[in-house]
Coordinates of C-alpha atoms and ligand atoms in Angstrom, one line a residue:
M15 CA -36.3 40.0 12.2
S16 CA -33.3 38.5 10.3
R17 CA -31.3 36.0 12.3
V18 CA -28.6 35.0 9.8
R19 CA -25.2 36.4 10.5
L20 CA -21.7 36.0 9.1
L21 CA -19.3 34.5 11.6
S22 CA -16.2 36.5 12.5
D23 CA -13.1 35.5 10.6
T24 CA -11.5 34.1 13.7
L25 CA -14.6 32.0 14.6
A26 CA -14.9 30.8 11.0
S27 CA -11.3 29.7 11.2
Q28 CA -11.8 27.9 14.4
V29 CA -14.8 26.1 12.9
A30 CA -12.8 25.2 9.9
A31 CA -9.8 24.1 12.1
G32 CA -12.1 21.5 13.6
E33 CA -11.9 19.5 10.4
V34 CA -8.3 20.0 9.5
I35 CA -6.6 20.0 12.9
E36 CA -7.8 17.1 15.0
R37 CA -4.7 16.6 17.1
P38 CA -1.0 17.6 17.3
A39 CA -0.1 15.1 14.6
S40 CA -2.4 17.0 12.2
V41 CA -0.4 20.2 12.9
V42 CA 2.9 18.3 12.2
K43 CA 1.4 16.9 9.0
E44 CA 0.3 20.3 7.7
L45 CA 3.5 22.1 8.7
V46 CA 5.8 19.4 7.2
E47 CA 3.7 19.3 4.0
N48 CA 4.2 23.1 3.7
S49 CA 8.0 22.7 4.2
I50 CA 8.1 20.0 1.5
D51 CA 6.0 22.2 -0.9
A52 CA 8.5 25.0 -0.2
G53 CA 11.3 22.9 -1.6
A54 CA 13.1 22.2 1.8
R55 CA 16.1 19.9 1.7
S56 CA 16.1 19.5 5.4
I57 CA 13.3 19.5 7.9
E58 CA 13.5 19.5 11.7
V59 CA 10.6 18.7 14.0
L60 CA 10.7 19.3 17.7
I61 CA 7.8 18.5 20.1
R62 CA 7.2 18.7 23.8
R63 CA 4.6 16.8 25.8
G64 CA 3.2 15.0 22.8
G65 CA 3.0 18.2 20.8
I66 CA 0.3 19.5 23.1
S67 CA 2.5 22.1 24.7
F68 CA 4.9 22.7 21.9
I69 CA 5.6 21.9 18.2
R70 CA 8.3 23.5 16.1
V71 CA 8.9 22.8 12.5
T72 CA 12.0 24.3 10.9
D73 CA 12.8 24.1 7.2
D74 CA 15.4 25.5 4.7
G75 CA 12.8 26.1 2.0
I76 CA 12.2 29.2 -0.1
G77 CA 10.7 31.2 2.8
M78 CA 8.3 34.1 2.4
D79 CA 8.5 37.9 2.1
R80 CA 6.7 40.1 4.6
D81 CA 3.5 40.4 2.5
D82 CA 3.2 36.7 1.9
A83 CA 3.9 35.9 5.5
L84 CA 1.0 38.1 6.5
L85 CA -1.3 36.9 3.8
C86 CA -0.7 33.2 4.4
L87 CA -2.5 33.5 7.7
E88 CA -5.7 34.6 6.0
R89 CA -8.2 31.8 5.1
H90 CA -8.0 30.5 1.6
A91 CA -4.7 32.2 0.9
T92 CA -2.4 29.9 -1.1
S93 CA 0.4 30.2 -3.6
K94 CA -0.3 26.7 -4.9
I95 CA -3.4 27.0 -7.1
R96 CA -5.1 29.9 -8.8
T97 CA -8.0 28.5 -10.9
A98 CA -10.3 25.5 -10.8
A99 CA -8.3 24.0 -13.6
D100 CA -5.2 24.0 -11.3
L101 CA -7.2 22.0 -8.8
A102 CA -7.6 19.2 -11.3
T103 CA -3.8 18.9 -11.8
V104 CA -2.5 19.8 -8.4
G105 CA 1.0 18.7 -7.8
T106 CA 1.7 20.1 -4.4
L107 CA 0.7 18.5 -1.1
G108 CA -1.3 21.6 0.0
F109 CA -3.8 23.6 -2.1
R110 CA -6.6 24.9 0.1
G111 CA -4.9 27.7 2.0
E112 CA -6.5 26.5 5.2
A113 CA -3.8 25.0 7.4
L114 CA -1.9 28.0 8.7
P115 CA -5.0 30.1 9.6
S116 CA -6.6 27.1 11.2
I117 CA -3.6 26.3 13.3
A118 CA -3.1 29.9 14.3
S119 CA -6.7 30.2 15.4
V120 CA -6.4 27.4 17.9
S121 CA -3.0 28.0 19.4
R122 CA -0.3 30.5 20.3
F123 CA 1.4 30.7 17.0
R124 CA 4.8 32.1 15.9
L125 CA 6.0 32.2 12.3
T126 CA 9.5 33.4 11.3
T127 CA 10.6 33.3 7.7
R128 CA 13.2 34.7 5.4
E129 CA 13.8 34.4 1.7
K130 CA 17.4 33.6 0.7
E131 CA 18.1 37.0 -0.9
S132 CA 16.6 39.3 1.7
I133 CA 18.6 40.8 4.4
A134 CA 15.9 40.7 7.1
G135 CA 13.2 38.2 7.6
T136 CA 9.8 38.5 9.3
E137 CA 8.5 37.3 12.6
I138 CA 4.7 37.2 13.3
L139 CA 3.0 36.3 16.5
V140 CA -0.7 35.3 16.6
A141 CA -2.7 34.1 19.6
G142 CA -6.0 32.3 19.1
G143 CA -6.3 33.8 15.6
K144 CA -5.5 37.4 16.7
L145 CA -2.5 39.0 15.1
E146 CA -0.3 40.3 18.0
T147 CA 3.1 41.3 16.6
V148 CA 4.8 41.7 13.2
R149 CA 8.5 42.6 13.2
D150 CA 11.8 41.9 11.6
G151 CA 13.2 38.6 12.5
G152 CA 14.1 35.2 11.1
E153 CA 17.7 34.1 11.1
A154 CA 18.5 31.4 8.5
P155 CA 16.8 31.4 5.2
G156 CA 13.7 29.3 5.4
T157 CA 10.7 29.1 7.6
Q158 CA 10.1 28.2 11.2
V159 CA 6.7 27.7 12.7
E160 CA 6.1 27.3 16.5
V161 CA 2.8 26.1 17.9
R162 CA 2.2 26.4 21.6
S163 CA -0.7 25.4 23.8
L164 CA -2.7 23.7 21.1
F165 CA -6.5 24.1 21.6
Y166 CA -5.9 26.3 24.7
N167 CA -8.9 28.4 23.6
L168 CA -11.1 25.3 22.7
P169 CA -11.4 23.3 26.0
A170 CA -13.8 20.9 24.4
R171 CA -11.2 19.9 21.8
R172 CA -8.4 19.7 24.3
K173 CA -10.4 17.2 26.3
F174 CA -10.4 14.9 23.4
L175 CA -6.6 14.6 23.2
R176 CA -5.1 11.3 24.3
S177 CA -2.1 10.7 26.5
E178 CA 1.2 12.3 25.6
N179 CA 2.5 9.0 24.5
T180 CA -0.3 8.3 22.2
E181 CA -0.1 11.8 20.6
T182 CA 3.6 11.3 20.2
R183 CA 3.1 8.0 18.5
Q184 CA 0.7 9.6 16.1
I185 CA 3.2 12.4 15.3
E186 CA 6.0 9.9 14.8
H187 CA 3.8 7.9 12.4
Q188 CA 3.1 11.1 10.5
L189 CA 6.8 11.8 10.2
N190 CA 7.6 8.3 9.2
L191 CA 5.1 8.7 6.3
Q192 CA 6.6 12.0 5.2
A193 CA 10.1 10.6 5.4
I194 CA 9.3 7.5 3.4
G195 CA 7.5 9.6 0.9
H196 CA 10.5 12.0 0.5
P197 CA 13.8 10.2 0.9
E198 CA 15.5 13.2 -0.8
I199 CA 14.8 15.4 2.2
A200 CA 16.8 15.1 5.5
F201 CA 14.5 14.7 8.5
S202 CA 15.2 15.0 12.2
F203 CA 12.8 14.5 15.0
L204 CA 13.3 15.6 18.6
R205 CA 11.0 14.7 21.5
D206 CA 11.4 16.6 24.7
E207 CA 14.9 17.7 23.6
R208 CA 15.9 14.1 22.9
L209 CA 16.7 13.0 19.4
V210 CA 14.3 10.3 18.2
F211 CA 15.7 10.0 14.7
Q212 CA 17.9 11.8 12.2
L213 CA 17.7 10.8 8.6
P214 CA 20.2 12.0 6.1
A215 CA 18.9 12.9 2.6
T216 CA 19.3 10.1 0.1
K217 CA 18.4 9.3 -3.5
S218 CA 17.1 5.9 -2.7
L219 CA 14.0 4.7 -1.0
R220 CA 15.9 1.6 0.0
D221 CA 18.4 3.7 2.1
R222 CA 15.6 5.6 3.7
I223 CA 13.8 2.4 4.7
R224 CA 17.0 1.1 6.2
D225 CA 17.6 4.2 8.1
L226 CA 14.1 4.4 9.4
A227 CA 13.0 0.7 9.8
G228 CA 16.3 -1.1 10.1
S229 CA 18.2 -3.5 7.8
E230 CA 16.5 -6.5 9.3
L231 CA 13.1 -5.5 7.9
L232 CA 14.7 -4.3 4.6
A233 CA 16.2 -7.8 4.1
R234 CA 12.7 -9.2 4.2
L235 CA 11.3 -6.8 1.6
L236 CA 10.9 -7.3 -2.1
E237 CA 11.4 -4.6 -4.6
V238 CA 8.4 -4.2 -6.8
E239 CA 9.5 -4.5 -10.4
P240 CA 8.7 -1.2 -12.0
A241 CA 6.7 -2.4 -14.9
A242 CA 4.4 -0.1 -16.9
R243 CA 0.9 -1.3 -16.0
G244 CA -1.5 0.7 -18.1
R245 CA -1.5 4.3 -17.0
V246 CA -0.6 3.4 -13.4
R247 CA 3.0 3.0 -12.2
V248 CA 3.5 1.0 -9.1
N249 CA 6.9 0.9 -7.4
G250 CA 8.5 0.6 -4.0
F251 CA 8.9 -2.3 -1.7
I252 CA 6.6 -4.9 -0.2
G253 CA 7.1 -7.6 2.5
Q254 CA 7.9 -11.1 1.5
A255 CA 5.2 -13.7 2.1
G256 CA 5.0 -14.2 5.8
V257 CA 6.0 -10.6 6.7
S258 CA 2.9 -9.0 8.1
R259 CA 1.6 -6.9 11.0
A260 CA -1.4 -7.0 13.2
S261 CA -2.3 -3.4 12.1
R262 CA -1.9 -1.1 9.1
A263 CA 0.9 0.8 10.9
Q264 CA 3.5 -0.3 8.4
Q265 CA 1.3 -0.2 5.3
Y266 CA 2.7 2.9 3.7
V267 CA 1.0 3.8 0.4
F268 CA 1.6 7.0 -1.6
V269 CA -0.4 8.3 -4.5
N270 CA 1.6 10.8 -6.4
G271 CA 3.8 11.4 -3.4
R272 CA 0.9 11.9 -1.0
A273 CA 0.5 9.4 1.9
I274 CA -3.1 8.2 1.8
E275 CA -5.4 5.7 3.4
S276 CA -7.5 4.0 0.8
P277 CA -10.0 1.1 1.1
V278 CA -9.5 0.5 -2.6
L279 CA -5.7 0.0 -2.2
G280 CA -6.0 -1.8 1.1
A281 CA -8.3 -4.4 -0.6
A282 CA -6.0 -4.6 -3.6
L283 CA -3.0 -5.3 -1.4
K284 CA -4.9 -8.0 0.4
E285 CA -6.0 -9.5 -2.8
G286 CA -2.4 -9.4 -4.2
Y287 CA -1.1 -11.3 -1.2
H288 CA -4.1 -13.6 -1.1
T289 CA -2.8 -16.8 0.4
A290 CA 0.5 -15.3 1.4
L291 CA -1.1 -13.3 4.1
M292 CA -2.3 -14.6 7.5
K293 CA -5.9 -13.9 8.4
G294 CA -6.4 -10.7 10.3
Q295 CA -2.9 -9.5 9.4
F296 CA -1.9 -6.6 7.2
P297 CA 1.0 -6.5 4.7
V298 CA 4.0 -4.3 5.2
T299 CA 4.4 -2.0 2.2
F300 CA 6.3 1.0 1.1
L301 CA 4.4 1.5 -2.1
S302 CA 4.3 4.4 -4.4
I303 CA 1.5 4.7 -7.0
E304 CA 1.9 7.3 -9.7
L305 CA -0.7 8.2 -12.2
D306 CA -1.7 11.3 -14.2
P307 CA -3.0 13.9 -11.7
T308 CA -6.2 14.2 -13.7
E309 CA -6.9 10.6 -12.9
V310 CA -7.2 11.2 -9.2
D311 CA -9.2 13.7 -7.1
V312 CA -7.2 14.8 -4.1
N313 CA -9.8 17.2 -2.9
V314 CA -12.2 14.8 -1.1
H315 CA -11.0 14.7 2.5
P316 CA -10.6 17.6 5.0
A317 CA -7.2 16.3 6.1
K318 CA -6.4 15.2 2.5
R319 CA -5.9 11.7 3.8
E320 CA -8.0 10.1 1.1
V321 CA -8.3 10.4 -2.6
R322 CA -10.8 9.3 -5.2
F323 CA -9.7 7.5 -8.4
R324 CA -11.4 8.0 -11.7
D325 CA -10.8 4.4 -12.5
P326 CA -10.6 2.5 -9.2
N327 CA -10.7 -0.9 -10.9
G328 CA -7.7 0.0 -13.1
V329 CA -5.7 1.1 -10.1
R330 CA -6.7 -2.0 -8.1
E331 CA -5.7 -4.3 -10.9
S332 CA -2.3 -2.7 -11.2
V333 CA -1.6 -3.0 -7.5
V334 CA -2.8 -6.6 -7.4
T335 CA -0.7 -7.6 -10.3
A336 CA 2.4 -5.7 -9.0
V337 CA 2.1 -7.5 -5.6
R338 CA 1.5 -10.9 -7.2
H339 CA 4.4 -10.6 -9.6
S340 CA 6.8 -9.5 -6.8
L341 CA 5.8 -12.4 -4.6
E342 CA 6.2 -14.9 -7.4
S343 CA 9.5 -13.5 -8.6
D344 CA 10.8 -14.0 -5.0
R345 CA 10.4 -17.7 -5.7
A346 CA 13.5 -17.6 -7.9
T347 CA 15.5 -16.2 -5.0
W348 CA 14.3 -19.0 -2.8
Q349 CA 15.1 -21.6 -5.3
E350 CA 18.6 -20.3 -5.8
Q351 CA 19.2 -21.5 -2.3
F352 CA 18.5 -25.0 -3.4
R353 CA 20.6 -24.9 -6.5
G354 CA 24.0 -24.3 -5.1
P355 CA 26.7 -27.0 -4.6
P356 CA 25.2 -30.1 -3.1
P357 CA 25.9 -30.6 0.6
V358 CA 28.4 -33.3 1.5
D359 CA 27.4 -36.8 2.6
P360 CA 24.6 -36.8 5.1
P361 CA 26.1 -36.6 8.6
F362 CA 25.4 -39.3 11.2
I363 CA 23.9 -41.7 8.7
R364 CA 26.2 -44.4 7.4
P365 CA 25.5 -45.9 4.0
G366 CA 23.1 -48.8 4.1
E367 CA 21.7 -47.6 7.4
P368 CA 18.2 -46.1 7.2
P369 CA 18.0 -42.6 8.4
A370 CA 17.3 -42.5 12.1
F371 CA 14.0 -40.8 12.0
A372 CA 12.6 -43.4 9.5
S373 CA 13.5 -46.3 11.7
Q374 CA 10.9 -45.6 14.3
P375 CA 8.2 -48.2 14.9
A376 CA 5.5 -45.9 13.5
F377 CA 7.4 -46.0 10.2
A378 CA 5.1 -48.9 9.2
I379 CA 2.1 -47.0 8.2
E380 CA -0.7 -48.8 6.4
P381 CA -1.6 -47.5 2.9
G382 CA -4.1 -44.7 3.2
G383 CA -2.5 -43.6 6.5
P384 CA -0.8 -40.3 6.9
A385 CA 2.3 -41.3 5.1
R386 CA 0.4 -42.0 2.0
R387 CA -1.0 -38.5 2.1
A388 CA 2.4 -37.1 2.0
S389 CA 2.4 -37.3 -1.8
H390 CA 0.1 -35.6 -4.2
I391 CA -3.5 -36.7 -3.9
E392 CA -4.0 -39.0 -6.8
P393 CA -7.1 -41.1 -7.2
N394 CA -5.1 -44.0 -8.5
D395 CA -2.2 -43.8 -6.2
H396 CA -1.7 -47.3 -5.1
R397 CA 1.7 -46.9 -3.6
S398 CA 2.8 -49.6 -1.1
D399 CA 5.6 -49.5 1.3
E400 CA 7.8 -51.3 -1.3
P401 CA 9.5 -48.7 -3.4
S402 CA 7.8 -48.8 -6.8
P403 CA 9.7 -48.0 -10.0
N404 CA 8.0 -44.7 -9.7
D405 CA 9.6 -44.1 -6.3
R406 CA 13.1 -45.0 -7.6
R407 CA 13.0 -42.2 -10.1
L408 CA 12.8 -39.8 -7.2
P409 CA 14.3 -37.4 -6.2
V410 CA 14.4 -35.3 -9.3
P411 CA 17.9 -33.7 -9.2
A412 CA 16.6 -30.1 -9.8
H413 CA 16.8 -29.0 -6.2
R414 CA 19.8 -29.6 -4.0
F415 CA 19.4 -30.3 -0.3
Q416 CA 20.2 -33.0 2.2
I417 CA 17.6 -34.2 4.6
L418 CA 19.1 -34.5 8.1
G419 CA 16.1 -35.7 10.0
V420 CA 12.7 -34.8 11.4
L421 CA 12.5 -32.9 14.6
N422 CA 9.6 -33.5 17.0
K423 CA 7.7 -35.3 14.2
L424 CA 7.0 -32.0 12.6
Y425 CA 10.0 -30.0 11.4
V426 CA 12.1 -31.4 8.6
L427 CA 15.7 -30.4 9.1
M428 CA 17.8 -30.1 6.0
E429 CA 20.9 -28.6 4.7
N430 CA 21.1 -26.6 1.5
A431 CA 23.7 -24.3 -0.1
E432 CA 23.0 -21.5 2.3
G433 CA 22.9 -23.5 5.5
L434 CA 20.2 -25.0 7.7
V435 CA 16.5 -25.1 6.6
L436 CA 13.6 -26.0 8.8
V437 CA 10.4 -27.1 7.1
D438 CA 7.0 -27.4 8.8
Q439 CA 5.7 -30.6 7.2
H440 CA 2.1 -29.8 7.7
A441 CA 2.3 -26.3 6.3
A442 CA 4.4 -27.6 3.4
H443 CA 1.9 -30.3 2.5
E444 CA -0.9 -27.8 2.7
R445 CA 0.8 -25.6 0.2
I446 CA 1.4 -28.5 -2.2
L447 CA -2.2 -29.8 -2.0
F448 CA -3.5 -26.3 -2.4
E449 CA -1.7 -25.6 -5.6
E450 CA -2.3 -29.1 -6.9
L451 CA -6.1 -28.8 -6.4
R452 CA -6.2 -25.2 -7.7
R453 CA -4.4 -26.2 -10.8
R454 CA -6.8 -29.0 -11.4
M455 CA -9.8 -26.9 -10.7
E456 CA -8.5 -24.3 -13.2
E457 CA -7.9 -26.9 -15.9
Q458 CA -10.8 -29.3 -15.7
G459 CA -12.8 -28.5 -12.7
V460 CA -12.4 -30.9 -9.8
P461 CA -13.4 -34.6 -10.5
S462 CA -16.1 -35.7 -8.3
Q463 CA -16.9 -39.0 -6.8
R464 CA -20.5 -40.2 -6.5
L465 CA -21.7 -40.8 -3.1
L466 CA -23.2 -44.2 -2.3
L467 CA -26.3 -42.6 -1.0
P468 CA -27.2 -39.1 -2.2
Q469 CA -27.8 -36.8 0.7
V470 CA -30.7 -34.4 1.0
V471 CA -29.9 -31.3 2.9
S472 CA -32.4 -28.6 3.9
L473 CA -31.1 -25.1 4.4
A474 CA -32.1 -21.8 5.8
P475 CA -33.6 -19.6 3.1
R476 CA -30.6 -17.2 2.9
D477 CA -28.2 -20.1 2.6
A478 CA -30.4 -21.8 0.0
E479 CA -30.2 -18.6 -2.1
W480 CA -26.5 -18.5 -1.8
I481 CA -26.2 -22.1 -3.0
E482 CA -28.5 -21.4 -5.9
R483 CA -26.4 -18.4 -7.0
N484 CA -23.2 -20.4 -6.7
L485 CA -24.3 -23.8 -8.2
A486 CA -22.1 -23.5 -11.2
T487 CA -19.0 -22.8 -9.1
L488 CA -19.8 -25.6 -6.7
Q489 CA -20.1 -27.9 -9.6
K490 CA -16.7 -26.8 -10.9
M491 CA -15.3 -27.6 -7.6
G492 CA -16.6 -31.2 -7.7
L493 CA -19.6 -30.6 -5.5
G494 CA -22.5 -32.2 -7.2
V495 CA -25.4 -30.3 -5.8
E496 CA -28.9 -30.1 -7.3
E497 CA -32.0 -28.3 -6.2
F498 CA -34.4 -30.7 -4.7
G499 CA -37.4 -28.7 -3.7
R500 CA -37.8 -25.5 -1.8
H501 CA -34.6 -24.7 0.1
T502 CA -33.6 -28.3 -0.2
F503 CA -30.7 -29.7 -2.1
K504 CA -29.5 -33.1 -3.1
L505 CA -25.8 -33.7 -2.8
E506 CA -24.8 -36.5 -5.2
S507 CA -21.1 -36.3 -5.5
L508 CA -18.1 -34.8 -3.8
P509 CA -14.5 -34.1 -4.8
P510 CA -12.3 -37.0 -3.7
F511 CA -10.4 -35.0 -1.2
L512 CA -13.6 -34.4 0.7
S513 CA -15.0 -37.9 0.5
G514 CA -14.4 -38.6 4.2
S515 CA -16.5 -35.7 5.4
D516 CA -20.1 -35.6 6.5
P517 CA -21.7 -34.1 3.4
A518 CA -24.4 -32.1 5.2
R519 CA -22.0 -30.5 7.5
L520 CA -19.6 -29.9 4.7
L521 CA -22.2 -28.0 2.7
Q522 CA -23.0 -25.9 5.7
D523 CA -19.2 -25.3 6.3
V524 CA -18.8 -24.1 2.7
I525 CA -21.7 -21.7 3.0
D526 CA -20.7 -20.3 6.3
S527 CA -17.1 -19.8 5.5
L528 CA -17.6 -18.4 2.0
K529 CA -20.7 -16.3 2.3
S530 CA -18.9 -13.2 3.3
A531 CA -16.2 -13.6 0.7
S532 CA -18.5 -14.3 -2.1
Q533 CA -19.7 -10.8 -3.0
S534 CA -16.2 -9.6 -3.9
S535 CA -14.5 -12.8 -5.0
S536 CA -14.4 -14.3 -8.4
P537 CA -15.8 -17.8 -8.7
L538 CA -12.3 -19.4 -8.8
R539 CA -11.4 -17.4 -5.7
L540 CA -14.3 -19.0 -4.0
G541 CA -12.9 -22.4 -4.8
E542 CA -9.5 -21.3 -3.6
D543 CA -10.8 -20.3 -0.2
M544 CA -12.5 -23.6 0.1
I545 CA -9.5 -25.5 -0.9
A546 CA -7.3 -23.6 1.5
K547 CA -9.7 -24.5 4.3
T548 CA -10.0 -28.2 3.3
V549 CA -6.3 -28.9 2.6
C550 CA -5.6 -28.0 6.2
R551 CA -7.6 -31.0 7.4
H552 CA -6.1 -33.4 4.8
A553 CA -2.5 -32.5 4.9
V554 CA -0.1 -34.5 6.9
K555 CA -0.1 -33.4 10.5
A556 CA 2.4 -32.8 13.2
N557 CA 3.1 -36.3 14.7
D558 CA 2.6 -38.0 11.3
F559 CA 5.6 -40.1 10.6
L560 CA 6.9 -39.8 7.1
R561 CA 9.3 -42.2 5.4
H562 CA 12.5 -40.8 4.1
A563 CA 11.4 -41.0 0.5
E564 CA 8.2 -39.2 1.4
V565 CA 9.9 -36.4 3.1
E566 CA 12.1 -36.0 0.1
K567 CA 9.2 -35.9 -2.3
L568 CA 7.4 -33.5 0.0
I569 CA 10.4 -31.1 -0.2
H570 CA 10.7 -31.4 -4.0
D571 CA 7.0 -30.8 -4.5
L572 CA 7.2 -27.8 -2.2
L573 CA 10.0 -26.3 -4.1
D574 CA 8.1 -26.7 -7.3
C575 CA 5.2 -24.7 -5.9
E576 CA 4.4 -21.2 -7.1
L577 CA 4.6 -19.8 -3.6
P578 CA 6.7 -22.4 -1.8
Y579 CA 7.6 -20.3 1.2
C580 CA 4.1 -20.0 2.8
C581 CA 1.1 -22.2 3.4
P582 CA -2.3 -21.1 1.9
H583 CA -3.0 -19.4 5.2
G584 CA 0.1 -17.2 5.0
R585 CA 2.2 -19.0 7.6
P586 CA 5.7 -19.8 6.6
T587 CA 6.5 -23.3 5.4
M588 CA 10.3 -23.0 5.6
I589 CA 12.8 -21.1 7.6
Q590 CA 16.3 -20.6 6.3
I591 CA 19.0 -20.2 8.8
S592 CA 22.2 -19.2 7.0
L593 CA 25.6 -20.4 7.9
G594 CA 26.5 -16.7 8.5
E595 CA 23.7 -16.5 11.1
L596 CA 25.0 -19.6 12.8
E597 CA 28.5 -18.3 12.8
K598 CA 27.2 -15.1 14.4
K599 CA 25.3 -17.1 17.1
F600 CA 28.4 -19.2 17.9
G601 CA 30.5 -16.1 18.1
R602 CA 32.7 -17.1 15.2
K603 CA 31.9 -13.9 13.4
V604 CA 30.9 -10.5 14.7
Ligands
ADP726 P1 -1.7 25.6 1.4 O1 -0.5 24.8 1.8 O2 -2.9 24.8 1.2 O3 -1.4 26.5 0.4 P2 -1.3 26.7 4.0 O4 -2.3 27.5 4.9 O5 -0.8 25.5 4.6 O6 -2.1 26.5 2.7 O7 -0.2 27.7 3.6 C1 -0.5 28.9 3.0 C2 0.6 29.4 2.1 O8 1.7 29.8 2.9 C3 1.2 28.4 1.2 O9 0.5 28.4 0.0 C4 2.6 28.9 1.0 O10 2.7 29.8 -0.1 C5 2.9 29.6 2.3 N1 3.7 28.8 3.2 C6 3.3 28.0 4.2 N2 4.3 27.4 4.8 C7 5.4 27.7 4.2 C8 6.8 27.3 4.3 N3 7.2 26.5 5.3 N4 7.7 27.9 3.5 C9 7.3 28.7 2.5 N5 6.0 29.1 2.3 C10 5.1 28.6 3.1
MG727 MG1 -0.4 23.7 3.6

């Protein structure tokens, strides 16, 4: 007896809906995408109770005639593609003809639509996939879809919905995505009859970001220079170094106008930021990536949330470069703030009198103490407390600032053209050491110092393998390691900046901290990670007293760095408080 049967259309739709429509936010996504594809200039979204009881999307797009309005509720009915070849070059957000029948099969559904030229529109009511009413209706040209009691006929699905607040947040996130992706469309969003946002249509992404996310965030974004990078165009805005979030919630990435989630792009952003991003944090981006439609397959995910690139490495490279260039070009802006007219005479400090912070007893620091470490690490740096001719040449007059003092033995206070600057002396020194060591490593490898007694270190088999694979890199980093029997290594030399450490522990540290990164990182990256870790221990600390000349050198060196405004762990090194901000705080300016 044959047992195979065709499912009824309604049931088939409900099964299909399981993939496309996970929650109210999926409904909003699909409906808004349809409105965008229909050429809407204005889209209004209204929800009640997290979209579970009611969703309404209204647009002023091209609308549909009666036949199309009926047909669009059939599965696989679409106006957007006709042939397989169209699929390869799809330029619309939708293309499967699945969303409307899916939504209509799991809700009480109402569609009203009217084309501009026609006198009457069409109204269609469907419940749980069953067509109930077709009649004249539809007032303004465009389309309105109402979705009530989502999943009312699929109790199992309904149970999986989260709280109304959570579902609302998801919907709002969806709308944010669509609004960022389409600044040229006006959006309004109402929740339980209250207006959440109303965004006017605009030509510029900048305006849209301001309207949606506020001017404070906008001020901390960098515009990606629209350079042609191979066949991939990257543009939009990314957060300055130090601007990050604990989740991907503000990591907006669009590929050919489609908001997507992409591990490839996520990794590329992280790599682009590299030391400008704190561990465990995610960058803030409003990034649009455009490439030939044939270079990207959009038909890989039920909710069209992911795409597949034909050349993922090319895309990755373009994004990494775009991010890196933007962060580096920001340096010029920072430096401008130190190039303006020099601040007047230092306040509170009379000529001939040493600056207050330098006259503390701890000012007398023996050579080799923390004060000495404030300068670049130089193997032959025999600076004493007497100013050497070398010292007298400092400061180089390229940057203009006035040091006011050091707060809490940690924050350097200074004045520049813009106003007040606070510098974290530890973070600043980390950045300087990091770039210095990286430069050396790139140029010549790191010089290494022989240990008085070579150390023999035994390792676990997996660690031993890791060392074997990375011997060349370790050598380049000044770690003289040699194989010395099975799973055993002889450590003969170390880079000078590590000479104080316990070699065996150091080797284990290097392995532990870099093992996970090593598969994806280039050999130099490996070195960078290690340097970033080590400089932390060797940089001047909070509580280390610095002499005036040392503070000055520290600031000069910092301003000469490639990424002066954050330490190698992505924390800020400097905070600028402008005179304008101070005036506001003191109520001198509104
Ligand atoms: P797809 O978007 O993949 O084509 P849908 O089921 O979402 O599939 O929509 C089916 C068809 O209905 C669309 O191809 C389009 O022609 C029409 N349609 C849907 N929504 C609208 C709308 N808001 N305005 C005009 N036409 C629409
Ligand atoms: Mg669609």
